[in-house]
mmCIF file of C-alpha atoms in Angstrom:
data_model
loop_
_atom_site.group_PDB
_atom_site.id
_atom_site.type_symbol
_atom_site.label_atom_id
_atom_site.label_comp_id
_atom_site.label_asym_id
_atom_site.label_seq_id
_atom_site.Cartn_x
_atom_site.Cartn_y
_atom_site.Cartn_z
ATOM 1 C CA MET A 1 6.168 179.119 258.946
ATOM 2 C CA ASN A 2 6.554 175.783 260.775
ATOM 3 C CA ILE A 3 9.914 174.735 260.995
ATOM 4 C CA LEU A 4 10.577 171.134 262.633
ATOM 5 C CA PHE A 5 14.239 170.258 264.095
ATOM 6 C CA LEU A 6 15.570 166.878 264.238
ATOM 7 C CA HIS A 7 18.731 166.278 265.853
ATOM 8 C CA GLY A 8 21.404 164.103 265.359
ATOM 9 C CA ALA A 9 22.693 160.447 266.922
ATOM 10 C CA LEU A 10 23.936 161.139 270.628
ATOM 11 C CA SER A 11 22.364 164.297 271.021
ATOM 12 C CA SER A 12 19.151 165.795 271.826
ATOM 13 C CA SER A 13 17.082 168.764 270.438
ATOM 14 C CA LYS A 14 19.017 171.249 272.527
ATOM 15 C CA GLU A 15 21.256 171.404 269.816
ATOM 16 C CA PHE A 16 19.524 173.426 268.148
ATOM 17 C CA GLU A 17 18.680 176.075 270.819
ATOM 18 C CA PRO A 18 21.603 178.633 269.330
ATOM 19 C CA LEU A 19 20.084 178.575 265.972
ATOM 20 C CA ILE A 20 16.439 178.840 266.843
ATOM 21 C CA GLN A 21 17.161 182.005 269.272
ATOM 22 C CA GLN A 22 18.726 183.525 265.909
ATOM 23 C CA LEU A 23 15.940 182.926 264.018
ATOM 24 C CA PRO A 24 12.930 185.310 263.653
ATOM 25 C CA GLN A 25 9.913 185.096 266.443
ATOM 26 C CA HIS A 26 7.201 184.859 263.862
ATOM 27 C CA LEU A 27 8.766 181.015 262.930
ATOM 28 C CA ASN A 28 6.839 178.573 264.949
ATOM 29 C CA CYS A 29 10.030 176.298 265.536
ATOM 30 C CA VAL A 30 9.817 173.010 267.093
ATOM 31 C CA ARG A 31 12.153 170.752 268.516
ATOM 32 C CA TYR A 32 11.894 166.808 268.572
ATOM 33 C CA ASP A 33 13.821 164.369 270.611
ATOM 34 C CA PHE A 34 14.072 161.025 269.262
ATOM 35 C CA THR A 35 13.295 158.054 271.096
ATOM 36 C CA GLY A 36 16.662 157.146 273.461
ATOM 37 C CA HIS A 37 17.677 160.700 273.417
ATOM 38 C CA GLY A 38 17.661 163.508 275.640
ATOM 39 C CA ASN A 39 15.228 162.932 278.666
ATOM 40 C CA SER A 40 14.146 159.459 276.977
ATOM 41 C CA ASN A 41 15.433 156.182 278.396
ATOM 42 C CA ALA A 42 13.755 153.899 275.525
ATOM 43 C CA GLU A 43 16.165 151.945 273.913
ATOM 44 C CA ILE A 44 17.567 153.652 270.374
ATOM 45 C CA GLU A 45 15.829 151.097 267.819
ATOM 46 C CA PHE A 46 15.327 152.653 264.296
ATOM 47 C CA GLU A 47 11.326 151.237 263.704
ATOM 48 C CA SER A 48 10.090 152.591 267.136
ATOM 49 C CA MET A 49 12.038 155.632 266.203
ATOM 50 C CA LEU A 50 10.485 156.402 262.935
ATOM 51 C CA ASN A 51 6.915 155.242 263.967
ATOM 52 C CA GLU A 52 7.283 157.967 267.133
ATOM 53 C CA MET A 53 8.705 160.696 264.660
ATOM 54 C CA VAL A 54 5.682 160.087 262.276
ATOM 55 C CA ALA A 55 3.155 160.092 265.079
ATOM 56 C CA PHE A 56 4.505 163.422 266.407
ATOM 57 C CA ILE A 57 4.313 165.122 262.878
ATOM 58 C CA ALA A 58 1.095 163.921 262.261
ATOM 59 C CA ALA A 59 0.027 165.378 266.030
ATOM 60 C CA ASN A 60 2.012 168.511 265.980
ATOM 61 C CA PHE A 61 1.288 169.612 262.477
ATOM 62 C CA ASN A 62 -1.950 167.992 261.289
ATOM 63 C CA ASN A 63 -2.770 169.381 257.912
ATOM 64 C CA GLU A 64 -0.683 172.469 258.270
ATOM 65 C CA SER A 65 2.580 173.215 255.995
ATOM 66 C CA TYR A 66 5.912 172.509 257.628
ATOM 67 C CA HIS A 67 9.695 172.111 256.776
ATOM 68 C CA ILE A 68 12.323 169.742 258.504
ATOM 69 C CA VAL A 69 15.806 170.649 259.247
ATOM 70 C CA GLY A 70 17.311 167.431 260.171
ATOM 71 C CA TYR A 71 20.965 167.219 261.657
ATOM 72 C CA SER A 72 22.808 164.041 260.869
ATOM 73 C CA MET A 73 20.640 161.220 261.829
ATOM 74 C CA GLY A 74 17.751 163.651 261.905
ATOM 75 C CA GLY A 75 18.146 164.516 258.337
ATOM 76 C CA TYR A 76 18.500 160.687 257.361
ATOM 77 C CA MET A 77 15.437 159.744 259.332
ATOM 78 C CA ALA A 78 13.387 162.620 257.741
ATOM 79 C CA LEU A 79 14.517 161.664 254.187
ATOM 80 C CA TYR A 80 13.525 158.165 254.829
ATOM 81 C CA ALA A 81 10.021 158.909 256.261
ATOM 82 C CA ALA A 82 9.486 161.254 253.222
ATOM 83 C CA SER A 83 10.780 158.372 250.458
ATOM 84 C CA LYS A 84 8.248 156.090 252.016
ATOM 85 C CA ASP A 85 5.518 158.728 252.168
ATOM 86 C CA PHE A 86 4.946 158.109 255.858
ATOM 87 C CA ILE A 87 5.395 162.224 256.074
ATOM 88 C CA LYS A 88 4.498 165.010 253.455
ATOM 89 C CA PRO A 89 6.826 167.991 254.376
ATOM 90 C CA ALA A 90 7.076 170.981 252.180
ATOM 91 C CA SER A 91 11.097 171.003 252.319
ATOM 92 C CA ILE A 92 13.850 169.144 253.878
ATOM 93 C CA CYS A 93 17.302 170.436 254.732
ATOM 94 C CA THR A 94 19.733 167.769 255.645
ATOM 95 C CA ILE A 95 23.135 168.890 257.468
ATOM 96 C CA ALA A 96 26.064 166.501 257.549
ATOM 97 C CA THR A 97 23.924 163.576 256.846
ATOM 98 C CA LYS A 98 25.036 160.284 255.570
ATOM 99 C CA LEU A 99 22.921 158.924 252.827
ATOM 100 C CA ILE A 100 24.344 155.252 252.271
ATOM 101 C CA TRP A 101 25.240 152.538 255.402
ATOM 102 C CA ASP A 102 26.842 149.780 254.248
ATOM 103 C CA GLU A 103 29.269 147.644 256.760
ATOM 104 C CA GLN A 104 32.318 149.634 255.765
ATOM 105 C CA LEU A 105 30.825 152.981 257.104
ATOM 106 C CA ILE A 106 29.843 150.995 260.258
ATOM 107 C CA GLU A 107 33.063 149.695 261.184
ATOM 108 C CA LYS A 108 34.548 153.055 260.760
ATOM 109 C CA GLN A 109 31.796 154.647 263.025
ATOM 110 C CA LYS A 110 32.500 151.509 265.322
ATOM 111 C CA MET A 111 36.154 152.663 265.535
ATOM 112 C CA ALA A 112 34.984 156.247 266.208
ATOM 113 C CA LEU A 113 32.433 155.214 268.755
ATOM 114 C CA ASP A 114 34.619 153.119 270.956
ATOM 115 C CA TYR A 115 34.183 153.620 274.165
ATOM 116 C CA LYS A 116 37.443 153.385 275.555
ATOM 117 C CA ASN A 117 39.124 155.329 272.792
ATOM 118 C CA ALA A 118 36.526 157.981 273.650
ATOM 119 C CA LEU A 119 37.424 158.019 277.360
ATOM 120 C CA ALA A 120 40.757 158.151 276.550
ATOM 121 C CA LYS A 121 41.073 160.850 273.549
ATOM 122 C CA ALA A 122 37.784 162.742 274.293
ATOM 123 C CA PRO A 123 36.474 163.042 278.016
ATOM 124 C CA ALA A 124 34.892 166.202 277.310
ATOM 125 C CA PHE A 125 32.862 164.649 274.690
ATOM 126 C CA LEU A 126 31.561 161.861 277.031
ATOM 127 C CA GLN A 127 30.912 164.453 279.860
ATOM 128 C CA GLN A 128 28.823 166.525 277.511
ATOM 129 C CA LEU A 129 26.978 163.460 276.132
ATOM 130 C CA ASN A 130 26.510 162.379 280.139
ATOM 131 C CA ASP A 131 25.034 165.773 280.626
ATOM 132 C CA GLN A 132 22.929 165.802 277.757
ATOM 133 C CA LEU A 133 21.436 162.573 277.819
ATOM 134 C CA ARG A 134 20.763 162.153 281.546
ATOM 135 C CA MET A 135 18.702 159.042 281.235
ATOM 136 C CA LYS A 136 21.339 156.449 280.007
ATOM 137 C CA THR A 137 25.261 156.251 280.517
ATOM 138 C CA PRO A 138 27.354 157.330 277.605
ATOM 139 C CA HIS A 139 28.385 153.712 277.176
ATOM 140 C CA GLN A 140 25.003 152.526 277.149
ATOM 141 C CA ALA A 141 24.031 155.288 274.381
ATOM 142 C CA ILE A 142 27.114 154.527 272.087
ATOM 143 C CA SER A 143 26.354 150.759 272.220
ATOM 144 C CA GLU A 144 22.623 151.352 271.360
ATOM 145 C CA THR A 145 23.471 153.780 268.612
ATOM 146 C CA LEU A 146 26.191 151.517 266.914
ATOM 147 C CA GLY A 147 23.204 149.036 267.011
ATOM 148 C CA PHE A 148 20.810 151.466 265.442
ATOM 149 C CA MET A 149 23.945 151.671 262.472
ATOM 150 C CA LYS A 150 23.904 148.217 261.828
ATOM 151 C CA GLN A 151 19.731 148.468 261.121
ATOM 152 C CA LEU A 152 20.597 151.260 258.934
ATOM 153 C CA ALA A 153 22.886 148.946 256.283
#
């Protein structure tokens, strides 16, 4: 069985390592890093992220059956691509995925992701983000993620 793991915003496929280590070895667990995440320095932008995810799925699963586990943004991207028939997974399991993005939600997320507040209230989070993204500064990643969220509304 093929299972594709799609991570959330401001993260990377590494977030699934502890889970994958607990799964039976006969499962083919494939992790994917979205554009602008992990070791990618590209801009976080909806259309390019979507197109590259779809291309990755086509290249890695061809006509094979596969399931998707998507955390937050990863779940949204999988559901969106499937709703447009860009991908045809056997199933999609989402975890903590917001389905409706509007201006009110974006404003709430903007306040939660304010870099100065995060620096004061959650410096460990920013350090983890810095370690995880490697190719970008946390400030740059947060700013691009807020722009991405606006594209969803």
